[in-house]
XYZ file of C-alpha atoms in Angstrom:
635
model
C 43.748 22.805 -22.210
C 41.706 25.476 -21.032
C 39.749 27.557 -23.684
C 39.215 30.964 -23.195
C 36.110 31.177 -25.899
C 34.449 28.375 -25.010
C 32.351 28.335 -27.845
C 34.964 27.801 -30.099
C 36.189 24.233 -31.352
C 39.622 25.656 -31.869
C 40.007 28.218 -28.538
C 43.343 27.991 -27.227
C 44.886 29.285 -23.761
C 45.462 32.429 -25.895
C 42.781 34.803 -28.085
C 43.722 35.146 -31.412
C 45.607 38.394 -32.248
C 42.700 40.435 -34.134
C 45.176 43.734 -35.262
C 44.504 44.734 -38.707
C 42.172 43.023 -41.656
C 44.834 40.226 -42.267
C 44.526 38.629 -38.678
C 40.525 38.202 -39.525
C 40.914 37.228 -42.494
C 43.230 34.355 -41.197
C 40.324 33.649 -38.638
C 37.579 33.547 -40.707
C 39.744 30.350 -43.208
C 38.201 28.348 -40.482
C 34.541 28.203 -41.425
C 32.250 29.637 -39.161
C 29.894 26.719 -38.893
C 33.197 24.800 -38.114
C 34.291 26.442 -35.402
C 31.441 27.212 -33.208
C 30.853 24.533 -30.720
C 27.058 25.137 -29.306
C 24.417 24.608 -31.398
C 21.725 26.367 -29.227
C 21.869 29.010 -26.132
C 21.268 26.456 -24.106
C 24.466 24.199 -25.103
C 26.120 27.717 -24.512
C 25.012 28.273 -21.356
C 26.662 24.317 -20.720
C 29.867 24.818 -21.912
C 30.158 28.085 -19.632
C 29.145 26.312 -16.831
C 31.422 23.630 -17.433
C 34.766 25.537 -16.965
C 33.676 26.216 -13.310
C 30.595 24.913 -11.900
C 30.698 26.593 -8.559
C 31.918 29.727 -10.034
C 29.365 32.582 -9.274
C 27.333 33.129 -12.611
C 24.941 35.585 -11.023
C 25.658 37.669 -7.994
C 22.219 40.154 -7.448
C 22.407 43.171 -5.467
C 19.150 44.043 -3.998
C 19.940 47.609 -3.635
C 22.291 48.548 -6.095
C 25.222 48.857 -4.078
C 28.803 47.974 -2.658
C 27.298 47.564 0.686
C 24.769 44.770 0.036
C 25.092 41.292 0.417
C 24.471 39.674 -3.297
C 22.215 36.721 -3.905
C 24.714 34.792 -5.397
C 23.823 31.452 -8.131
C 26.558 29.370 -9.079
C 26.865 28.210 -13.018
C 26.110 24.815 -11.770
C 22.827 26.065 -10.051
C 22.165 28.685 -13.053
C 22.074 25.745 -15.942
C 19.984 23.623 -13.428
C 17.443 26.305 -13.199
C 17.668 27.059 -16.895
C 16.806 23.289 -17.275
C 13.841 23.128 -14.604
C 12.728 26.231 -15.965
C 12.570 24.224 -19.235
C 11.091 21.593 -18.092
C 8.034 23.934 -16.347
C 7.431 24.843 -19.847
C 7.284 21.699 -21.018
C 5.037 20.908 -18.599
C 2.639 23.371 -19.433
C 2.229 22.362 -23.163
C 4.859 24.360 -24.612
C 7.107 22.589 -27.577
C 9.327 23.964 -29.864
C 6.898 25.935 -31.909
C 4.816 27.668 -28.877
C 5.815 31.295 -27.505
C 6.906 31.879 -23.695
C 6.623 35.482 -23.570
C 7.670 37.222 -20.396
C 7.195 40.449 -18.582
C 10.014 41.044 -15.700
C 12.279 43.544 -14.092
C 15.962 42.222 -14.004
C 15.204 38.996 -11.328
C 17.200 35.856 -11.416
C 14.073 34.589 -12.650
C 13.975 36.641 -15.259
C 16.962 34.749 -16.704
C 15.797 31.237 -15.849
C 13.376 32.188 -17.784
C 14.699 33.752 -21.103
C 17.180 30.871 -21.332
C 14.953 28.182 -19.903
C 11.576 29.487 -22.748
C 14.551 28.822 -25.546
C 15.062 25.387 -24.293
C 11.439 24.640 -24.280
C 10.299 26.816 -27.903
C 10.551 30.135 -28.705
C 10.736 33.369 -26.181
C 9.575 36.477 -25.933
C 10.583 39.400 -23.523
C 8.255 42.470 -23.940
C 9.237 45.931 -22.289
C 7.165 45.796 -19.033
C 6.945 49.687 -19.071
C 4.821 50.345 -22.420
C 1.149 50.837 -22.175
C -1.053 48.097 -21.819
C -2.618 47.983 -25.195
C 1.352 47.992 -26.573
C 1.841 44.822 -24.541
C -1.178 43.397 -25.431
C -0.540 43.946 -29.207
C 3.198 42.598 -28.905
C 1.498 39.412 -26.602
C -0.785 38.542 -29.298
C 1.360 39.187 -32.157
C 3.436 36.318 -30.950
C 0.420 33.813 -30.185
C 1.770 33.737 -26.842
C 0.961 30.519 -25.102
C 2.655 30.674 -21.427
C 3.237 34.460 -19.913
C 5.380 35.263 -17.008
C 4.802 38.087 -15.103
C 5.573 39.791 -11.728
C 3.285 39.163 -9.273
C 1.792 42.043 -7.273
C 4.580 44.176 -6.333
C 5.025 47.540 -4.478
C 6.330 50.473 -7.236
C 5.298 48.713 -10.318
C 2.113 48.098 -12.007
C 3.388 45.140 -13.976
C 0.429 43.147 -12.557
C -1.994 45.462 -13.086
C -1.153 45.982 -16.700
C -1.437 42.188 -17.472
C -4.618 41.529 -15.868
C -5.790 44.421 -18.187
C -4.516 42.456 -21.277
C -4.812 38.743 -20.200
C -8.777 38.215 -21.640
C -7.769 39.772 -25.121
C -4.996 36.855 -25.623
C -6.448 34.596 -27.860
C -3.969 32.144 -27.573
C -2.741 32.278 -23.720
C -3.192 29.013 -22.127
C -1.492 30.089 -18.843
C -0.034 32.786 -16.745
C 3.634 32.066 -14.204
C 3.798 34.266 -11.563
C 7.323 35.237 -10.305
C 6.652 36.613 -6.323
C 3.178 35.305 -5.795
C 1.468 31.815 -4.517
C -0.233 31.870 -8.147
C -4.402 31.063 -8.601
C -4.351 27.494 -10.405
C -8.011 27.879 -10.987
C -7.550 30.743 -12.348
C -4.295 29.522 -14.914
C -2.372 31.522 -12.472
C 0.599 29.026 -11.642
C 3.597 30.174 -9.101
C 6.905 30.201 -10.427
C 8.756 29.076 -7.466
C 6.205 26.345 -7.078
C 6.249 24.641 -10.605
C 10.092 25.044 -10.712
C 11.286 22.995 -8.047
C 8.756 20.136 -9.093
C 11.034 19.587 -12.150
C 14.128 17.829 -13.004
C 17.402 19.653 -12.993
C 19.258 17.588 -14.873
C 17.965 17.039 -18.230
C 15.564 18.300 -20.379
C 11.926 16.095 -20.358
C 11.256 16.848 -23.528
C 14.225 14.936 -24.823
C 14.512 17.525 -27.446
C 17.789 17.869 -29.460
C 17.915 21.771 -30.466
C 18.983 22.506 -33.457
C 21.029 26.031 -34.900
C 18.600 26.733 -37.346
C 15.834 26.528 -34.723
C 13.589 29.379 -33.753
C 15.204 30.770 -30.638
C 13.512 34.012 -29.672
C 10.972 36.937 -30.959
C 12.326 40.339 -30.249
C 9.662 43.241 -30.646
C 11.134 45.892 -32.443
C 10.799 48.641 -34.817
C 9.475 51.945 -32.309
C 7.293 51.363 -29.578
C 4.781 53.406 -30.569
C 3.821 51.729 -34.009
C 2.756 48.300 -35.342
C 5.064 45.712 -33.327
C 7.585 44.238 -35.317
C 8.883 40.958 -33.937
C 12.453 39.643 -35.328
C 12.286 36.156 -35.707
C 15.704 35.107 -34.125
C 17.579 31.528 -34.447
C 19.970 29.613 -32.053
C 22.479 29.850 -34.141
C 22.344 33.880 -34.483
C 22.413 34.380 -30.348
C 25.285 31.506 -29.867
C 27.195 33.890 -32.703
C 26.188 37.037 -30.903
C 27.819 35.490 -27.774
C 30.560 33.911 -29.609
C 32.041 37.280 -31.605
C 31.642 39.558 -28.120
C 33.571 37.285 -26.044
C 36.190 36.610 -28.928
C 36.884 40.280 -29.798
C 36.559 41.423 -26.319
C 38.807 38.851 -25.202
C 36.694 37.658 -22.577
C 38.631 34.940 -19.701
C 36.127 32.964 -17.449
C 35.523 34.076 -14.055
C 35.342 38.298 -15.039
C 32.454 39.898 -13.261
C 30.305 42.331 -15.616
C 28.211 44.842 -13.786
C 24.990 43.868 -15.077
C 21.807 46.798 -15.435
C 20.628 46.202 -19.653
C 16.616 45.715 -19.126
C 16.173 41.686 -20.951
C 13.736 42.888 -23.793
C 16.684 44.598 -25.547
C 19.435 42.193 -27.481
C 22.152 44.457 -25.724
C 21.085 43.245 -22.662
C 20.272 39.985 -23.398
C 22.622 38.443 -25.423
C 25.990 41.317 -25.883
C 26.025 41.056 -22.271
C 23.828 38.497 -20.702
C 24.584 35.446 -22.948
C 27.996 36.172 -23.952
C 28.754 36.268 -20.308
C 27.035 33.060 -19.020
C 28.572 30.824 -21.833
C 32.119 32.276 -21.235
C 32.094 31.638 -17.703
C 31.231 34.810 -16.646
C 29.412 36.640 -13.945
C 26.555 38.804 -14.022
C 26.482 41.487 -11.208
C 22.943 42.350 -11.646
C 22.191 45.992 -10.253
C 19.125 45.343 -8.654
C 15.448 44.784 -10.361
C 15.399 48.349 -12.132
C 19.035 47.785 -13.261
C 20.456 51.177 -14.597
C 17.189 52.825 -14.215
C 18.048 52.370 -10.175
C 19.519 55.819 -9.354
C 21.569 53.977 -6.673
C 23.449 52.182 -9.757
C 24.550 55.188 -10.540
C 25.399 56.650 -7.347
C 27.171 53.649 -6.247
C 29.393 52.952 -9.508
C 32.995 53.367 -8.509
C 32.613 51.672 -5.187
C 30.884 48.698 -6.922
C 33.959 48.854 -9.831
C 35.828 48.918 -6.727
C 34.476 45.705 -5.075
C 33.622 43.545 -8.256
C 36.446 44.402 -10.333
C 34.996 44.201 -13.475
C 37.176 44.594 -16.810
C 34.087 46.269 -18.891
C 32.165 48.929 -17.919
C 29.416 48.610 -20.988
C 26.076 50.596 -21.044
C 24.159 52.792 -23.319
C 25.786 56.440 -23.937
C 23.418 57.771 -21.762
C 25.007 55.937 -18.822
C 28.123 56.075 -19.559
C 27.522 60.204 -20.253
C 26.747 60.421 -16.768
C 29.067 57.833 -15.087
C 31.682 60.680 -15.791
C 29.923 63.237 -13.578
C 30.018 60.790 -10.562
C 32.784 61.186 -8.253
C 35.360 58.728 -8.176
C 36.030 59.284 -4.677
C 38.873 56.323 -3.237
C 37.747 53.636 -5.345
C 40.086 51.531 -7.165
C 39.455 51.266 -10.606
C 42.247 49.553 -11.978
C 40.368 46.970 -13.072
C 38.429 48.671 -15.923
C 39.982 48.004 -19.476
C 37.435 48.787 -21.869
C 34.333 51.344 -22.023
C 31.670 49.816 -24.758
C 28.438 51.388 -25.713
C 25.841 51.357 -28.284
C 22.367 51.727 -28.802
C 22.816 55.115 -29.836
C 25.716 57.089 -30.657
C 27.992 58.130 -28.476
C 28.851 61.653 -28.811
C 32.837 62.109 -29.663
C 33.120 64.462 -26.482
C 31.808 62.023 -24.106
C 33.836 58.835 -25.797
C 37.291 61.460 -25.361
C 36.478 62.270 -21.792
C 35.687 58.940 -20.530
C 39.434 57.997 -22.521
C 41.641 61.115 -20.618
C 39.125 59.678 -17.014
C 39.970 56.021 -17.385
C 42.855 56.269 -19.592
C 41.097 53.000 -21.046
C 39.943 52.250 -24.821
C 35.772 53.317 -25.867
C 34.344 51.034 -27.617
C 31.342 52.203 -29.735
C 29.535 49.230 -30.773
C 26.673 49.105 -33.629
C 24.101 46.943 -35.103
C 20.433 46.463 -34.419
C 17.792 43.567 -33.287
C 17.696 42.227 -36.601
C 21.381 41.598 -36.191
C 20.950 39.947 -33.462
C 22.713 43.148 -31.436
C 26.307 43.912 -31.952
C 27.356 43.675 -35.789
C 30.606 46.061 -35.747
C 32.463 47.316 -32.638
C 35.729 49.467 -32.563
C 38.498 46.598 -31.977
C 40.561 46.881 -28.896
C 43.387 45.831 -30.484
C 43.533 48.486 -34.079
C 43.731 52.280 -33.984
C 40.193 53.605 -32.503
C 38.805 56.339 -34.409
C 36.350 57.992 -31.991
C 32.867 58.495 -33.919
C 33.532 55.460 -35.555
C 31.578 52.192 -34.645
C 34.680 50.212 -35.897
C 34.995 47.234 -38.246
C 32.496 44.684 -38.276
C 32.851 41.331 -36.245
C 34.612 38.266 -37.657
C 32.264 36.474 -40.599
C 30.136 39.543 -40.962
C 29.951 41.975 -43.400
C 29.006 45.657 -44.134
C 28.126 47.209 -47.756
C 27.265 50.806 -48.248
C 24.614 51.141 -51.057
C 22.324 53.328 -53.047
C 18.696 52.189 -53.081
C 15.561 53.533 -54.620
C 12.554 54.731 -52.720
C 11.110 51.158 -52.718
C 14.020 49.843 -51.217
C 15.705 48.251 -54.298
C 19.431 47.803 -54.877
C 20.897 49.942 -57.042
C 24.412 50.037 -56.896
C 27.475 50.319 -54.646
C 28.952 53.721 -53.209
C 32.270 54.601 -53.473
C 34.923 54.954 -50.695
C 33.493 57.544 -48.055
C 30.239 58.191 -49.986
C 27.187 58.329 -48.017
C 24.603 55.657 -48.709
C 22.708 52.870 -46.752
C 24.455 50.845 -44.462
C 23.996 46.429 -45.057
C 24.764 43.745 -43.241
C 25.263 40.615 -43.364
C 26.693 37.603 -41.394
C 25.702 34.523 -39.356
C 24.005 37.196 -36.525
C 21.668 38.199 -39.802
C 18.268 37.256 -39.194
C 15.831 35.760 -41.680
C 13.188 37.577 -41.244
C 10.285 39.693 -39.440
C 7.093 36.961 -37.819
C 4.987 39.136 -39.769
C 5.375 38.859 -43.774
C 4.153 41.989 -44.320
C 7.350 43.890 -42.550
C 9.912 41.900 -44.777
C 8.787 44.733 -47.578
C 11.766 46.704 -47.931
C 13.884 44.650 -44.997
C 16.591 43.212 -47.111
C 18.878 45.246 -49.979
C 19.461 41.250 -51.501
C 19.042 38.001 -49.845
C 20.586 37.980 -46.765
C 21.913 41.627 -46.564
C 19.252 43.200 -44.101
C 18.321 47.624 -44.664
C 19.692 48.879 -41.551
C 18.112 52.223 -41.827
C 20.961 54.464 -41.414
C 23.394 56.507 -43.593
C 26.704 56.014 -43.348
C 29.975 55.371 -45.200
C 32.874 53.298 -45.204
C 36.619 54.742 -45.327
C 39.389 53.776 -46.811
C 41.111 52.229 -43.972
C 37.046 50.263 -44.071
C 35.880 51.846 -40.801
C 32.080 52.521 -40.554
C 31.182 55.834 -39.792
C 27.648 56.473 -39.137
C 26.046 59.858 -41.066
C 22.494 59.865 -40.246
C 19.182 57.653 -40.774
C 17.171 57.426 -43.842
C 14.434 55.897 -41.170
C 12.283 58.297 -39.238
C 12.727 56.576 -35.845
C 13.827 58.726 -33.025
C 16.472 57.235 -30.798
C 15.678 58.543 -27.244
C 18.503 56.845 -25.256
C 18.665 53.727 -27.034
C 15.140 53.903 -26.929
C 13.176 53.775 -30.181
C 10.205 55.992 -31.011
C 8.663 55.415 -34.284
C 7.155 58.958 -35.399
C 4.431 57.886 -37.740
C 1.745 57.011 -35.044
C 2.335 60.378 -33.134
C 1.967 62.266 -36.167
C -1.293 60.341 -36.486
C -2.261 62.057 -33.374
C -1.397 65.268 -34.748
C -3.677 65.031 -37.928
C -6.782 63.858 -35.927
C -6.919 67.079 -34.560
C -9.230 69.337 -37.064
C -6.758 72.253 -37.290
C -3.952 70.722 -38.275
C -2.707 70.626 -41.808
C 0.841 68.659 -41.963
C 2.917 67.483 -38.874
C 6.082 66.149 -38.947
C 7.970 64.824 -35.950
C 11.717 64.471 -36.075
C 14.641 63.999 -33.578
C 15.988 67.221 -31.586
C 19.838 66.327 -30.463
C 19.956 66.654 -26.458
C 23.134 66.278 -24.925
C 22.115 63.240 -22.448
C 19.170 61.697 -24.135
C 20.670 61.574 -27.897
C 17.526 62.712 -29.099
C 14.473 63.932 -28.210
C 10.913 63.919 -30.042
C 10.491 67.617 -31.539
C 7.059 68.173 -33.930
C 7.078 70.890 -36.465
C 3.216 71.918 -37.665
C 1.253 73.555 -40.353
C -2.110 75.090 -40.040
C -4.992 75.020 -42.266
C -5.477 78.322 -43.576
C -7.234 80.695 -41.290
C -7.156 78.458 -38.345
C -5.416 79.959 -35.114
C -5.498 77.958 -31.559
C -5.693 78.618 -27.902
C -2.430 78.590 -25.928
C -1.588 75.272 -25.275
C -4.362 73.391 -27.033
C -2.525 71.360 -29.052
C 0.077 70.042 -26.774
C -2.798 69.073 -24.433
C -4.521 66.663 -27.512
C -1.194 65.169 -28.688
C -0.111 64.260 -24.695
C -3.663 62.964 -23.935
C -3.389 60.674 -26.839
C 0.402 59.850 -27.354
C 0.120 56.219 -25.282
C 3.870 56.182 -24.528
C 5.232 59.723 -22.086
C 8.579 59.158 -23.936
C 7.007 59.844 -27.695
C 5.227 62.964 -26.394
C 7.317 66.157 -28.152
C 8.674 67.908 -26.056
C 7.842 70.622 -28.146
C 5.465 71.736 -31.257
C 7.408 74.475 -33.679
C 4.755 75.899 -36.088
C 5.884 75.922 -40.090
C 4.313 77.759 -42.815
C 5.237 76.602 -45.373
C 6.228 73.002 -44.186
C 9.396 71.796 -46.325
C 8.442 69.235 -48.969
C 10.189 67.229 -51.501
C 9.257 67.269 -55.523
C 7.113 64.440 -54.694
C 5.264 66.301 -52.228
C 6.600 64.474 -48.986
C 7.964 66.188 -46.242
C 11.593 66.866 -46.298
C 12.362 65.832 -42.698
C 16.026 66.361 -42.970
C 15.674 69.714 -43.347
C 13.091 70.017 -39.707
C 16.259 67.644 -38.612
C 18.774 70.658 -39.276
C 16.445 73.089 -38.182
C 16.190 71.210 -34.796
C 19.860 71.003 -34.385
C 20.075 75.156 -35.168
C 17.679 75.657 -32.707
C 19.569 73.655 -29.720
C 22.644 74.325 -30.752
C 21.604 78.417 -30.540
C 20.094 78.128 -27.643
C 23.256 76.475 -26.098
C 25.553 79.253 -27.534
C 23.232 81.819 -26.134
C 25.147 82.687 -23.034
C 28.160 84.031 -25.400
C 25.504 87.091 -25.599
C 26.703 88.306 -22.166
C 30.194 88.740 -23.520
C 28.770 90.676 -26.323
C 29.989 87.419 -28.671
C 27.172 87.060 -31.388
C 27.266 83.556 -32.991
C 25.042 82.671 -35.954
C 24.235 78.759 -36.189
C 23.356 76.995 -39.552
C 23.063 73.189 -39.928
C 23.053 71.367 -43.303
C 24.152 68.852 -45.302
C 27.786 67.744 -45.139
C 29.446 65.038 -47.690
C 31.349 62.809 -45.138
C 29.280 63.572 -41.649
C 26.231 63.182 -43.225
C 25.031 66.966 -41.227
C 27.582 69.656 -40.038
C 26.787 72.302 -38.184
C 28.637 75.868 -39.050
C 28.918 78.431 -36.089
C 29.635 81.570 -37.350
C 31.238 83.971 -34.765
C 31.274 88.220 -35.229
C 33.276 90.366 -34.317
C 35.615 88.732 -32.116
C 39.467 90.124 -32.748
C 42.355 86.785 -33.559
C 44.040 87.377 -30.222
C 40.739 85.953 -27.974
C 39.605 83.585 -30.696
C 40.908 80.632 -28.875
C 39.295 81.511 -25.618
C 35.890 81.654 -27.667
C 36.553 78.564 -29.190
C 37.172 77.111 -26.512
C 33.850 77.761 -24.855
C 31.850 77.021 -28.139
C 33.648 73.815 -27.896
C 32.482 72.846 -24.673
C 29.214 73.527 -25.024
C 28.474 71.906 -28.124
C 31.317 68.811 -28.153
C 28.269 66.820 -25.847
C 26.108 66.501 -29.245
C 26.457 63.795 -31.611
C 26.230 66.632 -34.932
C 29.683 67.725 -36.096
C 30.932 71.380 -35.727
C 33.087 73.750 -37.345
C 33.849 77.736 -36.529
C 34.518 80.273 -38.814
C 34.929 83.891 -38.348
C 33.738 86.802 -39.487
């Protein structure tokens, strides 16, 4: 019998029908623990391999495109590298307990290597673009014992950054070079070298893994503050992989074009891991991935060629995969959009529907989820702005906390509160102690952050985010340390940074300022300080609003929501501004709004009922790309 999830014990030649609550419900009478059949990643990345060893399980473009001739690894040769990758590890003192972290582009070896540091102890893929003293803190936060790195390469500076950081690791016993002959007297060991010394066929360490074992430490929580790391187990990847293949309905032998950078769960385990152990292959876009401009460029004609079933990406992407011309190619192969990271504004999710006449699935969860926790089901009604129901044996509550954090009760049907989770992707914890204040509602039920609210039909409907973090296309950018900037500087007062909606990026950092009294500046002066001291380009605002008086709460806080709304009246005035040459005046006020969490209320003068529907129309267009909510009224 051939099983189409081949992590699950009871996987059929047919995936369960998953149309309304009932069909999970009938699922889930099967415990979870079981049904799953892997206990770790690597007994995943097995059991894909077994269905058909000299199917392709990576095929790597060099440049991005139709045209090139892939690198292709079959599963058999991808879970012997996983294994000798292992066994490397091994080799260089690392057991269960020690960290492999690892700074790559998107290279085959980049993938021996996530999969191969879980077989060996615990991994740890770090963003290679952050600053060097961000890597450095993430590296040592981890007690990293093995790094690998790119050697040095032309257009990146990935070397260069770690032989800034290598003398400050207190625990680093050696560096693995990917693309270089390595320096052994200098702990600088090849890659390529070390990895075809070792066994491909079984693991030296002789070590059974088991689900509850430490799998991975994902660094999380903004870029720009204090590095979070979320402590992930086996057993919460192989689940990951598990619930995206089963919903999905993924067959072995689908291609998946492949661009998600490694140091995001989206990337590697939605897409990476899920795909390996279900036979799978990844089409990997080149090094840079989706940050490859060719990727882009070349889209349809690679749909065209590879024929994959899921075009999946961040909103971002998938925003501008619908301004790329189709041209000839044949994309009758697509059956689902996905996204996530961020949200993915209605008006984007609607056109890419009409374009590809295909379902948009809007995924949601976070790193301490392990990625995706609820998804909008292929198979039930998709509400667009919805991020769907969540995945069999997890769970979402909506509830009201206090300012510490603490439970307090459960909101109603459609009343905003904090969104919970729970479920077997639920991790148990931050590395660091100290970040677990706050992290869970009740045992097991982790603060996600963000507003939202359940309806009655018990979709989830994201409203907003009692965190500060700016998402800056999937990209998260913790405002507290560049407001830190902000106050070093002797003029300023308060300073607040918040998220201004943009209509490709999501959001983008906006700060809003208060002078001390009698204090004026030079042009410019303060937007030179904050960008000579913000360490990351993408946190720097892209602009400073002053404020006198800045908004504060009883308490004496700032009331951010309110800068939020401003933001949004701002953009979304400056995008109606061209309605001026008509002689159309439009008035824009953003607030509070009981089930979208902020609505935004364009106000149009003077315009008489018979061309209402043209202006409409064009206040439509322009601000449908935002994820805010509008309404028109008249006057």
């Amino acid at each position: 019998m051939t099983r189409t999830v081949l992590l699950d014990r009871f996987a059929g030649d047919s995936h369960p029908r998953l149309t309304c609550s009932a069909d999970v419900a009938a699922l889930e009478a099967v415990p979870y623990a079981e049904r799953i059949a892997a206990a770790s990643t690597f007994d995943a990345i097995r059991l894909g391999a077994a269905h058909n060893p000299d199917a392709p399980a990576i095929q790597f473009l060099p440049n991005a495109s139709e045209q090139d001739t892939p690198i292709v690894i079959s599963h058999a040769q991808f879970i012997a590298r996983v294994t000798q990758a292992a066994n490397l590890f091994h080799g260089l003192g690392v057991g269960p307990g020690d960290v492999v972290s690892f700074l790559l582009p998107l290279l085959p070896q980049s993938l021996f290597t996530l999969f191969g540091a879980q077989a060996a102890g615990i991994v740890n893929p770090v963003n290679p673009l952050l600053e060097p003293h961000q890597i450095a803190e993430i590296l040592e936060a981890a007690q990293t014992k093995v790094l690998v790195t790119l050697g040095p390469t032309e257009g990146t500076d990935i070397w260069e950054k770690v032989m800034k950081v290598r003398g400050g690791l207190a625990h680093l016993k050696a560096i693995v070079q990917v693309n270089g002959p390595g320096d052994p007297a200098n702990g600088i060991h090849s890659f390529d070298a070390l990895i075809g010394q070792q066994p491909a066929d079984r693991l030296v360490s002789g070590r059974q893994i088991a689900a509850s074992d430490v799998a991975a430490y994902f660094h999380t929580g903004g870029t720009t503050g204090t590095p979070k790391l979320v402590r992930h187990t086996h057993a919460n990847q192989v689940y990951q992989a598990w619930a995206c293949n089963l919903v999905l309905k993924s067959t072995p032998g689908r291609n998946l074009l492949f661009g998600m950078p490694l140091f995001h769960v989206g990337g590697s385990l939605s897409q990476a891991l899920a795909a390996l152990s279900g036979g799978n292959c990844l089409v990997v876009l080149s090094a840079a991935g989706w940050r490859n401009p060719a990727a882009l460029k070349h889209l349809w004609p690679l749909v065209d060629r590879y024929k994959p079933e899921l075009l999946s990406s961040v909103p971002t992407i998938l925003a501008a995969a619908l301004m790329s011309p189709v041209g000839a190619a044949d994309l009758s192969s697509l059956k689902y959009c996905a996204g996530g990271g961020s949200a993915i504004p209605v008006a984007v999710a609607s056109a890419l529907q009409d374009k590809f006449k295909t379902p948009v699935i809007e995924v949601y969860g976070m790193t301490e989820t392990a990625s995706v926790h609820t998804l909008s089901y292929p198979e039930r009604p998709i509400r667009l702005g919805s991020v769907g129901h969540p995945v069999p044996y997890s769970r979402v509550r909506i509830v009201k906390i206090d300012a510490d954090g603490r439970y307090l009760g459960e909101c109603a049907t459609n009343e905003i509160g904090v969104v919970s989770m729970a479920g077997p992707g639920v991790f148990s914890g931050y590395l660091n102690e100290v970040h677990n204040r706050g992290a869970f509602v009740e045992p097991g039920w982790v603060n996600s952050g963000d507003l939202g609210r359940l309806d009655e039909d018990g979709y989830l409907w994201i409203t907003g985010r009692a965190k500060d973090l700016v998402i800056r296309g999937g990209h998260n950018i913790d405002p507290m340390p560049i407001e830190e900037v902000f106050y070093q500087h002797p003029a300023v007062a308060l300073a607040a940074v918040v998220g201004q909606p943009d209509a490709y990026a999501g959001e983008l950092p906006l700060a809003y300022v208060q002078l001390k009294p009698g204090v004026t500046l030079a042009a410019g002066e303060l937007e030179h300080w904050v960008r000579e001291r913000t360490p990351e380009r993408a946190a720097v605002p892209v602009a400073i609003i002053p404020i006198d008086p800045m908004p504060l709460t009883g308490v004496g806080k700032v009331f951010k929501p309110q800068l939020r709304w401003d933001a949004a009246r701002r953009v979304f005035a400056q995008a109606l501004a061209p309605l001026a040459d008509q002689g159309i005046r439009a008035e824009v006020s953003v607030g509070a709004h009981g089930t979208h969490g902020s609505l935004a209320t364009v106000t149009i003068h003077g315009v008489a009922p018979g061309n209402r529907e043209d202006i409409a129309k064009q206040v439509h267009e322009r601000l449908d790309p935002f994820v805010i909510r509008h309404h028109i009224q008249w006057s």
